[in-house]
mmCIF file of C-alpha atoms and ligand atoms in Angstrom:
data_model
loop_
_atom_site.group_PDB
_atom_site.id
_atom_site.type_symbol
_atom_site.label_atom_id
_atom_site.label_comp_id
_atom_site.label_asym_id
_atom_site.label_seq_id
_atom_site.Cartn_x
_atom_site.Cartn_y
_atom_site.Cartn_z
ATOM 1 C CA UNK Z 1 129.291 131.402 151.515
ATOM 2 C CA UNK Z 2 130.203 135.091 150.369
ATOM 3 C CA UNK Z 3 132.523 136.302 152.967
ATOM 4 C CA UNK Z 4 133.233 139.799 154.511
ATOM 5 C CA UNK Z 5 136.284 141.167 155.506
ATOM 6 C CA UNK Z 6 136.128 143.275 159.270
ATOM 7 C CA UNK Z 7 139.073 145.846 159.701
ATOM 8 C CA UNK Z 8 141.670 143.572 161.385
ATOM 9 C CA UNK Z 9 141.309 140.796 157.976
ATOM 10 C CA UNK Z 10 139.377 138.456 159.568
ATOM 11 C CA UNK Z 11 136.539 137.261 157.065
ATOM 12 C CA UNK Z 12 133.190 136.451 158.256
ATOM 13 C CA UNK Z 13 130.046 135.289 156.616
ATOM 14 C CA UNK Z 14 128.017 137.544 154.516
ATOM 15 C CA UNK Z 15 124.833 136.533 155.894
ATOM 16 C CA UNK Z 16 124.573 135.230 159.416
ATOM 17 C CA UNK Z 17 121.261 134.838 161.723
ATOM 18 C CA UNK Z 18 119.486 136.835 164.246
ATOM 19 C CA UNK Z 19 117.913 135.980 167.495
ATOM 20 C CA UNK Z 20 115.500 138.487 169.152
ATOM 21 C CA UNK Z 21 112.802 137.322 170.273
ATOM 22 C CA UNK Z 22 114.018 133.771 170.400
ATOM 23 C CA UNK Z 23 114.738 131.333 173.231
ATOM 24 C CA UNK Z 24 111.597 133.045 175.317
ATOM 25 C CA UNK Z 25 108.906 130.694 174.763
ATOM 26 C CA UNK Z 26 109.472 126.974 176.265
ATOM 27 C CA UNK Z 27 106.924 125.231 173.709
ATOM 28 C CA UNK Z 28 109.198 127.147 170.489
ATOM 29 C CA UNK Z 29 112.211 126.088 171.864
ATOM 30 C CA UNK Z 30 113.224 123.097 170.314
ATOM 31 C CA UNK Z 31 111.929 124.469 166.498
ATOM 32 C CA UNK Z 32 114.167 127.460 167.042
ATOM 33 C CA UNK Z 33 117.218 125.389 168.191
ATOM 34 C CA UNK Z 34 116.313 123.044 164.757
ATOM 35 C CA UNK Z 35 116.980 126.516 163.314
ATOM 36 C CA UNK Z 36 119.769 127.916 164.282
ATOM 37 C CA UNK Z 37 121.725 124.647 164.236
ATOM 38 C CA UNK Z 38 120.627 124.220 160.388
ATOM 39 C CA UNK Z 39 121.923 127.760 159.830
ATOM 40 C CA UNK Z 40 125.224 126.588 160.911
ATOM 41 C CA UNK Z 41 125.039 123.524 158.969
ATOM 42 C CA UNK Z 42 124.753 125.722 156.009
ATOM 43 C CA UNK Z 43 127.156 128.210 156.595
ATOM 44 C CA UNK Z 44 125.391 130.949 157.982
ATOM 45 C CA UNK Z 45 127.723 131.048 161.588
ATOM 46 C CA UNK Z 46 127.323 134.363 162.404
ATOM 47 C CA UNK Z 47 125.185 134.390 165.206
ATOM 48 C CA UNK Z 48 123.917 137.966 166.703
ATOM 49 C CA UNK Z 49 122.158 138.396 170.189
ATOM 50 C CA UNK Z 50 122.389 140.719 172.825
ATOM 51 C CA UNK Z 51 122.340 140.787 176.768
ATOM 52 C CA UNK Z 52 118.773 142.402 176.022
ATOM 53 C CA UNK Z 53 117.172 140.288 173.974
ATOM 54 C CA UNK Z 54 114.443 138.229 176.382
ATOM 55 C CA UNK Z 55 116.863 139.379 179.662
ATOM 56 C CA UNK Z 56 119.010 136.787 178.530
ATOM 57 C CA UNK Z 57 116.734 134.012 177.233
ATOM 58 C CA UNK Z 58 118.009 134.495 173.696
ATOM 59 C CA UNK Z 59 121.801 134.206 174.712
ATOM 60 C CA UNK Z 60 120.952 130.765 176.429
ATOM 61 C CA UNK Z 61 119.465 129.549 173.725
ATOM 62 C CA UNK Z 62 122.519 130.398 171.304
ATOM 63 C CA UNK Z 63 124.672 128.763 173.823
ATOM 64 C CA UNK Z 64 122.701 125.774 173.611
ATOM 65 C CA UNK Z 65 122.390 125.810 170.166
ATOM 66 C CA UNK Z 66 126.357 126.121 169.958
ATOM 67 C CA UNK Z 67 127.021 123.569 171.928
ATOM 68 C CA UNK Z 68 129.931 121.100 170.750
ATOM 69 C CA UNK Z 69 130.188 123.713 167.783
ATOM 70 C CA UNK Z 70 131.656 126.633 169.095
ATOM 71 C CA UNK Z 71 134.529 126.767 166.635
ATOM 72 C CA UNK Z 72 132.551 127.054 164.079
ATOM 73 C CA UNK Z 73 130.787 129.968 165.104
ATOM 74 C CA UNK Z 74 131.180 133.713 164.698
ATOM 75 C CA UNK Z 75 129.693 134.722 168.061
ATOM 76 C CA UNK Z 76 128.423 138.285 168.342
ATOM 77 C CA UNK Z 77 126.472 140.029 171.585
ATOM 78 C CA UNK Z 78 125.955 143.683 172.692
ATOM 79 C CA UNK Z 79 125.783 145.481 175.735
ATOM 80 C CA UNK Z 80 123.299 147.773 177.299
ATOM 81 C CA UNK Z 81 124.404 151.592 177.043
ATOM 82 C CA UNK Z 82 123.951 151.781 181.186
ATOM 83 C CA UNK Z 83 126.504 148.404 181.536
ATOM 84 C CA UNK Z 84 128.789 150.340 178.710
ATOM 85 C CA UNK Z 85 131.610 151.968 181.298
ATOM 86 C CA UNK Z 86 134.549 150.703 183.294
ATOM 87 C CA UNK Z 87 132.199 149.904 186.582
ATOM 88 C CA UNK Z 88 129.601 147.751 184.732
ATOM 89 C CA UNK Z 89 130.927 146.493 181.559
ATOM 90 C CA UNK Z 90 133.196 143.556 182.638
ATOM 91 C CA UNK Z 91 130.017 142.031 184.944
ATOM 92 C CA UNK Z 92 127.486 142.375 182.079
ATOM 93 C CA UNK Z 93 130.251 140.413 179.685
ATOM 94 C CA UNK Z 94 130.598 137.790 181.892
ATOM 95 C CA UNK Z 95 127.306 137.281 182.215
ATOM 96 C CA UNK Z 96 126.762 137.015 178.439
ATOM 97 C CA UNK Z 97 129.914 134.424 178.272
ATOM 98 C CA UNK Z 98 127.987 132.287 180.722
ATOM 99 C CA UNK Z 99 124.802 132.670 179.475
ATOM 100 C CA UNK Z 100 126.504 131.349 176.058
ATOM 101 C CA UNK Z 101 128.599 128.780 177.989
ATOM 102 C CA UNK Z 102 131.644 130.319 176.137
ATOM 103 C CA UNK Z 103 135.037 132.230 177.578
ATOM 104 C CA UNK Z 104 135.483 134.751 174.932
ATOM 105 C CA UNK Z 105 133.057 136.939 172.659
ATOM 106 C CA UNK Z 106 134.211 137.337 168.948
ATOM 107 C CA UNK Z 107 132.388 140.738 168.836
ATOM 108 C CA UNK Z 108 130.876 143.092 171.438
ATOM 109 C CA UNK Z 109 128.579 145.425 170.379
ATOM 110 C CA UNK Z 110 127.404 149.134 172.084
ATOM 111 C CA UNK Z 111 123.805 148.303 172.060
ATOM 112 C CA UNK Z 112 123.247 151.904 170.812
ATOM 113 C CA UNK Z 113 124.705 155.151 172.266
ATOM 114 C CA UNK Z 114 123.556 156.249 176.137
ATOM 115 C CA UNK Z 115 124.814 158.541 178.736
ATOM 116 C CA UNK Z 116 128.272 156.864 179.224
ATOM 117 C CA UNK Z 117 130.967 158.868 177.632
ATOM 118 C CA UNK Z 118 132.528 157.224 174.686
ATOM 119 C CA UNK Z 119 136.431 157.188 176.706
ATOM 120 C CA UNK Z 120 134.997 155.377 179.068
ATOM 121 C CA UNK Z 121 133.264 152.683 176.922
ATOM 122 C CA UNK Z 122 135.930 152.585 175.078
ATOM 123 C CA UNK Z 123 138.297 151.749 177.410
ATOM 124 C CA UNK Z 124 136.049 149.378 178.971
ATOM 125 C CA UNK Z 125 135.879 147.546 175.540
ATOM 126 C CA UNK Z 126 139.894 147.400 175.217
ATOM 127 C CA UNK Z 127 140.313 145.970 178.865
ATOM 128 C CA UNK Z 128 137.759 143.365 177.862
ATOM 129 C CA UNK Z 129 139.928 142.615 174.538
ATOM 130 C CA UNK Z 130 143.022 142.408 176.817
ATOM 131 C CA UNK Z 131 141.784 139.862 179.475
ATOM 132 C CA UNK Z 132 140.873 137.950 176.334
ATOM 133 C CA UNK Z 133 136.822 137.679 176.986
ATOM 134 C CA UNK Z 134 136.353 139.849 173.705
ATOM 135 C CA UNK Z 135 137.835 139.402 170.304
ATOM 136 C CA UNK Z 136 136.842 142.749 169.081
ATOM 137 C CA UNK Z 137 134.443 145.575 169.367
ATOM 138 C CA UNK Z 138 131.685 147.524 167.584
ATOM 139 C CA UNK Z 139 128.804 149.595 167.980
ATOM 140 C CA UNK Z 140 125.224 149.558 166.983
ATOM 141 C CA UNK Z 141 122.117 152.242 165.775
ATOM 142 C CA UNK Z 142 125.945 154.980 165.460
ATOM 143 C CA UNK Z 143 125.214 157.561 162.831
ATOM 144 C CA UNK Z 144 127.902 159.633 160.738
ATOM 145 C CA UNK Z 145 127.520 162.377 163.965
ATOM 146 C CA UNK Z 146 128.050 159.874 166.286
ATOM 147 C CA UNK Z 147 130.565 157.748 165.325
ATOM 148 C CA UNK Z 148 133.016 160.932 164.624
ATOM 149 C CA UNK Z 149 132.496 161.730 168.117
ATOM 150 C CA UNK Z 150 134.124 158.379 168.941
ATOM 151 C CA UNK Z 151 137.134 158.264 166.974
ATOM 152 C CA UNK Z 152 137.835 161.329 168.862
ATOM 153 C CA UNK Z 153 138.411 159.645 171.699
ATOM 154 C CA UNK Z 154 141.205 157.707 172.151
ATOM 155 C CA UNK Z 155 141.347 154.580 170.630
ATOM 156 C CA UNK Z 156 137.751 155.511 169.723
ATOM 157 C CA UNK Z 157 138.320 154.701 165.939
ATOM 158 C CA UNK Z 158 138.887 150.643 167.049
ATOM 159 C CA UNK Z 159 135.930 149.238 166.018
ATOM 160 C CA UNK Z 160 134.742 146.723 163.815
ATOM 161 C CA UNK Z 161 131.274 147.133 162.843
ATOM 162 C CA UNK Z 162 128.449 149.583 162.914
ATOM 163 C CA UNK Z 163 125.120 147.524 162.996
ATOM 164 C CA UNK Z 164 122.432 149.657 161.632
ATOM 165 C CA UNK Z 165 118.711 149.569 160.476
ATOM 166 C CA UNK Z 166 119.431 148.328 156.763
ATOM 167 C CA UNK Z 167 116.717 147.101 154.363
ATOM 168 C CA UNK Z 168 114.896 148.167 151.443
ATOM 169 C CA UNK Z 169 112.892 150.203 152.917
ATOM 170 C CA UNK Z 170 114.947 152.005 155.019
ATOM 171 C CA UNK Z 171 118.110 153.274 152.703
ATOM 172 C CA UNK Z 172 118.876 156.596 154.886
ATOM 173 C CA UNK Z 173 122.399 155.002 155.484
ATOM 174 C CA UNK Z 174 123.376 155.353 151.808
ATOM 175 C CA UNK Z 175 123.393 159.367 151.815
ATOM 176 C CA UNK Z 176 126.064 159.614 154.349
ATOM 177 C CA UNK Z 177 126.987 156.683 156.690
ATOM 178 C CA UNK Z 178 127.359 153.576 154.351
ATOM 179 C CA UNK Z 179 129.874 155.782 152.348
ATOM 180 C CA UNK Z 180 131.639 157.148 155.452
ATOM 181 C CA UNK Z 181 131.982 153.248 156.376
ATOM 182 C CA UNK Z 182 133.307 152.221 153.429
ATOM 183 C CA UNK Z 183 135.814 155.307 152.830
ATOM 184 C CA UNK Z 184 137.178 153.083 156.312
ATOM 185 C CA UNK Z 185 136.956 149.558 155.573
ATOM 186 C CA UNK Z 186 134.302 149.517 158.195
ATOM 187 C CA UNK Z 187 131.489 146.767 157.519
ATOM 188 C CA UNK Z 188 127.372 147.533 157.769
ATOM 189 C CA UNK Z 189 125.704 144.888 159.780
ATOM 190 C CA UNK Z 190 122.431 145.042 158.093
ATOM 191 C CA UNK Z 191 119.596 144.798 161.217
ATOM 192 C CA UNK Z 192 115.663 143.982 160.492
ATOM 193 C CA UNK Z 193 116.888 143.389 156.770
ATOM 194 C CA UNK Z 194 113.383 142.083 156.321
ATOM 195 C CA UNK Z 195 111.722 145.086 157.923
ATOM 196 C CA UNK Z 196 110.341 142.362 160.677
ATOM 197 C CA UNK Z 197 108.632 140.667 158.138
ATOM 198 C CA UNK Z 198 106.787 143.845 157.230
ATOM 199 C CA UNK Z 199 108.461 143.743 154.179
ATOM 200 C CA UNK Z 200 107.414 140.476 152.641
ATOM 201 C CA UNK Z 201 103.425 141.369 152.410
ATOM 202 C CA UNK Z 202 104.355 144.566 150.288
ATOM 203 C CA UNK Z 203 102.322 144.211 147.214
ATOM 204 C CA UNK Z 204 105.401 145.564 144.718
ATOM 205 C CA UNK Z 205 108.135 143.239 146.124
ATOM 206 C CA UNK Z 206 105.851 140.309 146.002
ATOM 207 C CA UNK Z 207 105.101 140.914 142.518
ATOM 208 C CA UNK Z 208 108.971 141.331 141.438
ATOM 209 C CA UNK Z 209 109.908 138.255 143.360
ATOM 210 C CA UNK Z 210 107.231 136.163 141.905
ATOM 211 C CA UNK Z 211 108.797 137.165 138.256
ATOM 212 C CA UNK Z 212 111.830 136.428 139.599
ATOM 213 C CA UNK Z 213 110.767 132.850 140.840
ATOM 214 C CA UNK Z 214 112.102 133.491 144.295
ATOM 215 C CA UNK Z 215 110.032 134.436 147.459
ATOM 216 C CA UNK Z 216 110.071 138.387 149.134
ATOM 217 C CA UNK Z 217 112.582 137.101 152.151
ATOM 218 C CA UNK Z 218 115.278 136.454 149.064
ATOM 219 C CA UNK Z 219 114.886 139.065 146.650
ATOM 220 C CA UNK Z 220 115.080 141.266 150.056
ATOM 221 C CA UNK Z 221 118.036 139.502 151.523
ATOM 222 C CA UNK Z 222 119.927 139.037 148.259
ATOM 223 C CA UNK Z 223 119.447 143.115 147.125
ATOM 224 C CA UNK Z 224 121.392 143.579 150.772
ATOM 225 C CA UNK Z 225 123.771 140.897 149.895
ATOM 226 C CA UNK Z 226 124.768 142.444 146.370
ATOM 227 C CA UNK Z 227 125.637 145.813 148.642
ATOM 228 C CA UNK Z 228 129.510 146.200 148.832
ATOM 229 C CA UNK Z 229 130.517 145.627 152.969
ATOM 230 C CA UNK Z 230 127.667 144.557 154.412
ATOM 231 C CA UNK Z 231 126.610 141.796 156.533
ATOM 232 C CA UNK Z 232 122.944 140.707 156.875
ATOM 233 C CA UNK Z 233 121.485 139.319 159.795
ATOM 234 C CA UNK Z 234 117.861 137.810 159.360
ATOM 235 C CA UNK Z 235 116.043 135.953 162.127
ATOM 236 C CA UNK Z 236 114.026 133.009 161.456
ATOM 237 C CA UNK Z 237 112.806 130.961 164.028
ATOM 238 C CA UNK Z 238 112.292 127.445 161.674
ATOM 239 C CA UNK Z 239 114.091 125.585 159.482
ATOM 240 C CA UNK Z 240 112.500 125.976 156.841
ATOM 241 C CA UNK Z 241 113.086 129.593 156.845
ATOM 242 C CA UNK Z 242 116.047 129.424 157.163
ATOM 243 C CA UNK Z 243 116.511 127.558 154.225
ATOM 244 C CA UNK Z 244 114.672 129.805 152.119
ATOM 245 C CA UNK Z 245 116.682 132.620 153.415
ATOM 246 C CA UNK Z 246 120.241 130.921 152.705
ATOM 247 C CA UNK Z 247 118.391 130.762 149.150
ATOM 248 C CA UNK Z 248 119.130 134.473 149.142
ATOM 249 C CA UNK Z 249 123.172 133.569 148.083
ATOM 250 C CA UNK Z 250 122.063 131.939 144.572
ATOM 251 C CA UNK Z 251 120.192 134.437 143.499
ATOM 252 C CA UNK Z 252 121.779 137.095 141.424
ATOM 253 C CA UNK Z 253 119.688 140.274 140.924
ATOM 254 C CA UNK Z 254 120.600 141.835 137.369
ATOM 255 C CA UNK Z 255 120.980 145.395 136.457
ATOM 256 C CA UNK Z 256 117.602 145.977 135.200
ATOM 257 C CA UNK Z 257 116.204 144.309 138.745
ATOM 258 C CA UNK Z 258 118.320 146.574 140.655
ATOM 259 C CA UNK Z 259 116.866 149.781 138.698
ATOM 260 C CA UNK Z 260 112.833 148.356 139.407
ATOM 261 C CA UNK Z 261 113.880 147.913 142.800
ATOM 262 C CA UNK Z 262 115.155 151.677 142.780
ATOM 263 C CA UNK Z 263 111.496 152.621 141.167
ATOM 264 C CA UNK Z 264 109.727 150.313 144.044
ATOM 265 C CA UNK Z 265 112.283 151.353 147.121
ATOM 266 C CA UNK Z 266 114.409 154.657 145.826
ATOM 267 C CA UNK Z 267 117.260 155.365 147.604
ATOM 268 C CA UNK Z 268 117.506 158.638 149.513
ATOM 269 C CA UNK Z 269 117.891 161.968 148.074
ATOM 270 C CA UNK Z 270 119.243 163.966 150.943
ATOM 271 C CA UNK Z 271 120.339 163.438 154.855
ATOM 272 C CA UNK Z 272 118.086 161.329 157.025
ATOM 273 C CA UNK Z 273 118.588 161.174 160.635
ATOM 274 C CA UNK Z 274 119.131 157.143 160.974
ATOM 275 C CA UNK Z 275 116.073 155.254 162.161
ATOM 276 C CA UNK Z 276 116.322 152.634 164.623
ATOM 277 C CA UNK Z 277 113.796 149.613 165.590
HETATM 278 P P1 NAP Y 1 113.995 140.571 160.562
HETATM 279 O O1 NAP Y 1 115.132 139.633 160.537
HETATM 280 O O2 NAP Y 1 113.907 141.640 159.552
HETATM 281 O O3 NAP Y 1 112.627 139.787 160.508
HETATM 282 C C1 NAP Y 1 112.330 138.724 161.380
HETATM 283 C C2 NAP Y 1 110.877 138.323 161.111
HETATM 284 O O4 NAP Y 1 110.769 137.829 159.772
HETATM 285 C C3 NAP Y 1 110.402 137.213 162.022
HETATM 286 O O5 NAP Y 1 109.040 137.461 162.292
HETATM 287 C C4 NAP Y 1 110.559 135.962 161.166
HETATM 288 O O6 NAP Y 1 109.612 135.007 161.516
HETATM 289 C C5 NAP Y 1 110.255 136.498 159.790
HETATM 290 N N1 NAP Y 1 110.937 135.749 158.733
HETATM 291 C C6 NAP Y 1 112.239 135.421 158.646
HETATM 292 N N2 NAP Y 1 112.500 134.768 157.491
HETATM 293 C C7 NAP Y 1 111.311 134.664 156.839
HETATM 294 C C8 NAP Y 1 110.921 134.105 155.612
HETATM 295 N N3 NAP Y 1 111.801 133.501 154.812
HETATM 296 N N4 NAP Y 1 109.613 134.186 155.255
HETATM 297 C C9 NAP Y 1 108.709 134.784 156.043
HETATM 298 N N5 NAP Y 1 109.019 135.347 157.228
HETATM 299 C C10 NAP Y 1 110.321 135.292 157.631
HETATM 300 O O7 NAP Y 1 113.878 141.305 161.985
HETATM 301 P P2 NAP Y 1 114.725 141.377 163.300
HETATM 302 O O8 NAP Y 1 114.629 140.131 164.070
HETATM 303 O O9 NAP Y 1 114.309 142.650 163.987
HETATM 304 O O10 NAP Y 1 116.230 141.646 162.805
HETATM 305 C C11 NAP Y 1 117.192 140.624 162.650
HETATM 306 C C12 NAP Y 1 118.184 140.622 163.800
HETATM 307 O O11 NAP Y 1 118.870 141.861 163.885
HETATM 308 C C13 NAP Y 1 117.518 140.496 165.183
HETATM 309 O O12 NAP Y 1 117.032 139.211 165.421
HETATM 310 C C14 NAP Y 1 118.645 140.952 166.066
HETATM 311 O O13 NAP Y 1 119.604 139.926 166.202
HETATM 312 C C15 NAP Y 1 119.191 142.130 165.245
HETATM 313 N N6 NAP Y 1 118.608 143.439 165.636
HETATM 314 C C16 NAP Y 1 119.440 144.369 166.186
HETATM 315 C C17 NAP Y 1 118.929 145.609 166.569
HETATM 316 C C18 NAP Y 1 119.852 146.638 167.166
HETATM 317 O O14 NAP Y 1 119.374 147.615 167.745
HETATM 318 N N7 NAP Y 1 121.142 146.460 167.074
HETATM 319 C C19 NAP Y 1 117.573 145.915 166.381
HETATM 320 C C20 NAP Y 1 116.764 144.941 165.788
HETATM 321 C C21 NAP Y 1 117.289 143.730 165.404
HETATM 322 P P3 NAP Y 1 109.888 133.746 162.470
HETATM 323 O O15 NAP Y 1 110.882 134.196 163.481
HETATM 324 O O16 NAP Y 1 108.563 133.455 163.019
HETATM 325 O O17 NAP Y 1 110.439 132.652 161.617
#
C-alpha cells in the first residue's frame, strides 16, 4: 500500500474508504460490513465517517466493522461546526468514541467551517488531544482564505489534514490550495474522488479506461493516487467494489495518459472558490 506521510511523520494509507451513506439501511447492512472488513484485509485502513453521516448510523457500523481490529485501523471522524467550541465539542467526541466502541480518535475533523471562532475550536481540539480521546486534528471543505485565518490563531496552524472536494472533475484546488498544502507538508484528503459515481458514466473516461483495460472507478482513483500528498477516500458499499477500487494501486497512468486526461478534465486556469458536496 502507497503510504502518506501527515505533519507529525506518521504514515497512513494512500487510499482508505468512505462511509456516508452507509450503516442506514438494516437489509444493506451485512454487504457493507463484508466491505469494509475486506478493505481492511487489503490494506485500505483508513476509515472516514463523521458524527453526521446517518445521525450516527455510519459510525456504528465502522465500530462494528472494527471490531477485534482496531489496531489496525486508521480511524478518522468529524464534528459538526455547531459541536466545534469548548461547550460542545468534548460531548459530541464522546459520542463518536462510543458510537465506534473505541477510547481515542486518530483524527478529528472540522466538518467544514461555521459560526464558532477558530480559537475556540481550536482549543477545543487541543484539550481533546490532551485527555487523549484524539490523536490529532484537521479540518474539512477549508480553502486557501480560510485556513490562513486559522493559523492565525493560536495554535491554529496544528492540523493535519484539509479534506477537500478532489476528483477529476473538480481540480479548483490545484490553482491555489493543493500548492499552499504542499509548500506545508499538509496532506489533501481527496472527498467524492469518484464524483458520487457521477463520474464513471462519463462517455470520455469510459472510453480511456476501456483502452487502458481498467474500469472508470480506477483510472479515476489511480489519476488521484499519482497526485503528490494526497489521500483518497472512495466509498463502496460491496466487496466487490472494493476490490476493483484497491485495483486503482497497480495501475500506473503514463505521461501521455496524464496529458489525454488534461484534454478530457483540464486543470484550472485561474482561482475558483472551492466547491463542496
Ligand atoms: P464517492 O466515493 O465519490 O462515490 C461513492 C459512490 O460511488 C457510491 O454510490 C458507490 O456505490 C459508487 N462506487 C464506488 N466504487 C465504485 C465502483 N468501483 N464502481 C461503480 N461505482 C462505485 O462519493 P462519496 O461517498 O461522497 O465520497 C467518499 C467519502 O468522502 C464519503 O463516503 C465520506 O466519507 C467523505 N465525504 C466527505 C465530505 C466532507 O464534507 N468532508 C463530503 C462528501 C464525502 P455503492 O456505495 O453502492 O457501492
Amino acid at each position: 500500500m502507497k503510504s502518506i506521510a501527515l505533519p507529525d511523520g506518521t504514515q497512513v494509507p494512500a487510499l482508505g474508504m468512505g462511509t456516508w451513506m452507509m450503516g442506514e439501511t438494516r437489509a444493506r447492512r451485512a454487504t457493507e460490513l463484508a466491505a469494509l472488513q475486506r478493505g481492511i484485509e487489503l490494506g485500505m485502513t483508513l476509515i472516514d465517517t463523521a458524527e453526521m453521516y446517518g445521525d450516527g448510523a455510519s459510525e456504528e457500523l465502522v465500530g462494528e466493522a472494527i471490531r477485534g481490529r482496531r489496531e489496525q485501523v486508521f480511524l478518522v471522524s468529524k464534528v459538526y461546526p455547531f459541536n466545534a467550541g469548548r461547550r460542545t465539542m468534548p460531548a459530541a467526541c464522546e459520542r463518536s468514541l462510543k458510537r465506534l466502541g473505541v477510547d481515542c480518535l486518530d483524527l478529528y475533523l472540522l466538518h467544514w467551517r461555521g459560526d464558532i471562532p477558530f480559537d475556540d475550536t481550536v482549543e477545543a481540539f487541543e484539550r481533546l488531544q490532551a485527555a487523549g480521546k484524539i490523536r490529532r486534528w484537521g479540518i474539512s471543505n477549508l480553502d486557501v482564505q480560510d485556513m490562513q485565518e486559522l493559523c492565525a490563531v493560536p495554535g491554529g496552524d496544528g492540523f493535519a489534514v484539509d479534506q477537500v472536494l478532489y476528483n477529476l472533475s473538480r481540480r479548483g484546488i490545484e490553482w491555489d490550495l493543493q500548492p499552499w498544502c504542499a509548500a506545508r507538508n499538509v496532506p489533501l484528503m481527496a472527498y467524492s474522488p469518484l464524483e458520487q459515481a457521477r463520474l464513471l458514466a462519463q462517455p470520455k473516461l469510459v472510453e480511456l479506461a476501456r483502452s487502458l483495460q481498467a474500469t472508470p472507478a480506477q483510472v479515476a482513483l489511480a489519476w488521484l493516487l499519482q497526485q503528490p500528498g494526497v489521500i483518497v477516500i472512495p466509498k463502496a458499499s460491496d466487496v466487490r467494489r472494493v476490490e476493483e477500487n484497491f485495483g486503482a494501486l497497480r495501475l500506473a497512468l503514463d505521461a501521455a495518459t496524464l496529458v489525454e486526461l488534461d484534454r478530457l478534465f483540464p486543470p484550472p486556469r485561474g482561482p475558483r472558490p472551492l466547491e463542496m458536496l
